[in-house]
Amino acid sequence: MNSTVIHASRILTPDDEITDGVIVVEGGQITGLGHRDEMRLPPGAFDYVATGMTVVPGFVDVHIHGAGGHDFMEATPRTLDRITAAVARHGTTSLVATTVSAPIDETCRSLKGIARYIRAHETIGDPADGVADDRGVAAEILGVHLEGPFISRVRRGVHPIDTLAAPSIETFQQLVAAADGLVKILTVAPELPGALELIAAAVEAKVVAAIGHTDATYEETRAAIRAGARHAVHFYNAMRPFTHRDPGVVGAILTDPEVTAEVIADLVHVAGPAIQVLMGTKGFDTVLLASDGIAATGMPDGDYRLGNFEVRVKDGVARNAEGKLAGSTLTLDRALRNVVGLGVPLVSALRMLTVLPARRLGVAGKKGIIAVGADADLVALTPDLRIAGVMTRGAGLA
Ligand SMILES: [Zn+2]
């Protein structure tokens, strides 16, 4: 089997730091890792030399709607190829394809397309048979995040009001079946009737129950956490705001160490000091950096679709016809730079888009980490945290 040997001035796994390090990749996986002197490689053994650079795990995005001009709900092989290639250029090597509230039959059609694509690339890219994925450098779709329809009418953001639905285990199961069992995250507003039962059903189905698009009080959120909810979707955004007498959903999430909170760190959705409050309160181990990126990501300003409605992008900020924020054009490399710019140590910031999302998704050890046995998803960063090279499951970088 062909191997690729990478030499980097520094490797952040991210929990360990290896200076003058070597990574050996075979069949899409990391098969060797260590200091150059320990690896006993002949001179000229290196296929890729990242001098002056830091190699880190590829980024894992738990909330993304599209990129490169396309939305996941288009769900054709060609559009999914375009999205996964576009985000890989910014360091995202695996992601959870996120839907927007839409009529159930339309959502099911999208889910079927995404699931077919995931299954097709599972076999093509299977490191066990040593066949490289024919797409080249492209993020792996790990599954689906259902953002809606079981969300609050009051805090719906840009989700179309006529597509919202009361929590229903039956509808949830219909969506899970359409996605061939590949639903990874379900966003629910805890205050809706039936939400707690739905959260329990999601946990039972090994789906991460996430709190989002919600007007829940502190107590209603606590009940959702007791029922098994463990994640909060675009924290602060589309949530009942915090006040000192009514801490609400924000207060409940800030004070619970079991619940991870994703934040859109584009400095438009959430102001820098509010991100500092989040991290200062929860610590660095329960905050995830997610993009909430839409089709316009990596594209010029103009008109795009989000799910099945129109949004306009001006100066990189996406809004619907009423002027409400409609997802972002954020890429995770920029999120990393923004958070480091707020004073977060690089290793802590890296964890927020690698090991921590991987752990939340149940793929720790395989994604978001540089370790023997993990997928060869790698990013080479320049000293100013720009992307110098990307490898997805053994493809690329060189
Ligand atoms: Zn949202």
mmCIF file with all atom_site columns, C-alpha atoms in Angstrom, residues 8-10 12 48 50-56 59 333 336-337 340 346 350 379-390 397:
data_model
loop_
_atom_site.group_PDB
_atom_site.id
_atom_site.type_symbol
_atom_site.label_atom_id
_atom_site.label_alt_id
_atom_site.label_comp_id
_atom_site.label_asym_id
_atom_site.label_entity_id
_atom_site.label_seq_id
_atom_site.pdbx_PDB_ins_code
_atom_site.Cartn_x
_atom_site.Cartn_y
_atom_site.Cartn_z
_atom_site.occupancy
_atom_site.B_iso_or_equiv
_atom_site.pdbx_formal_charge
_atom_site.auth_seq_id
_atom_site.auth_comp_id
_atom_site.auth_asym_id
_atom_site.auth_atom_id
_atom_site.pdbx_PDB_model_num
ATOM 1  C CA . ALA A 1 8   ? 6.232   19.340 9.950  1.00 0.00 ? 8   ALA A CA 1
ATOM 2  C CA . SER A 1 9   ? 8.074   21.834 12.116 1.00 0.00 ? 9   SER A CA 1
ATOM 3  C CA . ARG A 1 10  ? 5.314   21.382 14.667 1.00 0.00 ? 10  ARG A CA 1
ATOM 4  C CA . LEU A 1 12  ? -0.494  19.779 17.499 1.00 0.00 ? 12  LEU A CA 1
ATOM 5  C CA . TYR A 1 48  ? 5.318   16.762 2.098  1.00 0.00 ? 48  TYR A CA 1
ATOM 6  C CA . ALA A 1 50  ? 5.729   21.735 6.186  1.00 0.00 ? 50  ALA A CA 1
ATOM 7  C CA . THR A 1 51  ? 8.683   23.861 7.220  1.00 0.00 ? 51  THR A CA 1
ATOM 8  C CA . GLY A 1 52  ? 7.748   26.641 9.617  1.00 0.00 ? 52  GLY A CA 1
ATOM 9  C CA . MET A 1 53  ? 4.205   25.343 9.748  1.00 0.00 ? 53  MET A CA 1
ATOM 10 C CA . THR A 1 54  ? 1.965   23.646 12.269 1.00 0.00 ? 54  THR A CA 1
ATOM 11 C CA . VAL A 1 55  ? 0.027   20.549 11.244 1.00 0.00 ? 55  VAL A CA 1
ATOM 12 C CA . VAL A 1 56  ? -3.240  20.132 13.136 1.00 0.00 ? 56  VAL A CA 1
ATOM 13 C CA . PHE A 1 59  ? -11.788 20.737 11.460 1.00 0.00 ? 59  PHE A CA 1
ATOM 14 C CA . ASP A 1 333 ? -10.270 28.776 9.648  1.00 0.00 ? 333 ASP A CA 1
ATOM 15 C CA . LEU A 1 336 ? -10.170 29.911 14.635 1.00 0.00 ? 336 LEU A CA 1
ATOM 16 C CA . ARG A 1 337 ? -8.366  33.184 13.904 1.00 0.00 ? 337 ARG A CA 1
ATOM 17 C CA . VAL A 1 340 ? -7.459  33.316 18.988 1.00 0.00 ? 340 VAL A CA 1
ATOM 18 C CA . LEU A 1 346 ? -4.293  28.311 20.160 1.00 0.00 ? 346 LEU A CA 1
ATOM 19 C CA . LEU A 1 350 ? -8.136  24.188 18.067 1.00 0.00 ? 350 LEU A CA 1
ATOM 20 C CA . VAL A 1 379 ? -4.477  20.868 8.051  1.00 0.00 ? 379 VAL A CA 1
ATOM 21 C CA . ALA A 1 380 ? -1.146  22.678 7.666  1.00 0.00 ? 380 ALA A CA 1
ATOM 22 C CA . LEU A 1 381 ? -1.338  26.164 9.198  1.00 0.00 ? 381 LEU A CA 1
ATOM 23 C CA . THR A 1 382 ? 0.996   29.091 8.593  1.00 0.00 ? 382 THR A CA 1
ATOM 24 C CA . PRO A 1 383 ? 2.208   31.041 11.656 1.00 0.00 ? 383 PRO A CA 1
ATOM 25 C CA . ASP A 1 384 ? -0.633  33.557 11.109 1.00 0.00 ? 384 ASP A CA 1
ATOM 26 C CA . LEU A 1 385 ? -3.147  30.667 11.047 1.00 0.00 ? 385 LEU A CA 1
ATOM 27 C CA . ARG A 1 386 ? -3.834  30.656 7.313  1.00 0.00 ? 386 ARG A CA 1
ATOM 28 C CA . ILE A 1 387 ? -4.397  27.369 5.517  1.00 0.00 ? 387 ILE A CA 1
ATOM 29 C CA . ALA A 1 388 ? -1.291  26.123 3.688  1.00 0.00 ? 388 ALA A CA 1
ATOM 30 C CA . GLY A 1 389 ? -2.529  22.628 2.856  1.00 0.00 ? 389 GLY A CA 1
ATOM 31 C CA . VAL A 1 390 ? -5.331  20.183 3.609  1.00 0.00 ? 390 VAL A CA 1
ATOM 32 C CA . LEU A 1 397 ? -1.716  18.131 1.039  1.00 0.00 ? 397 LEU A CA 1
#
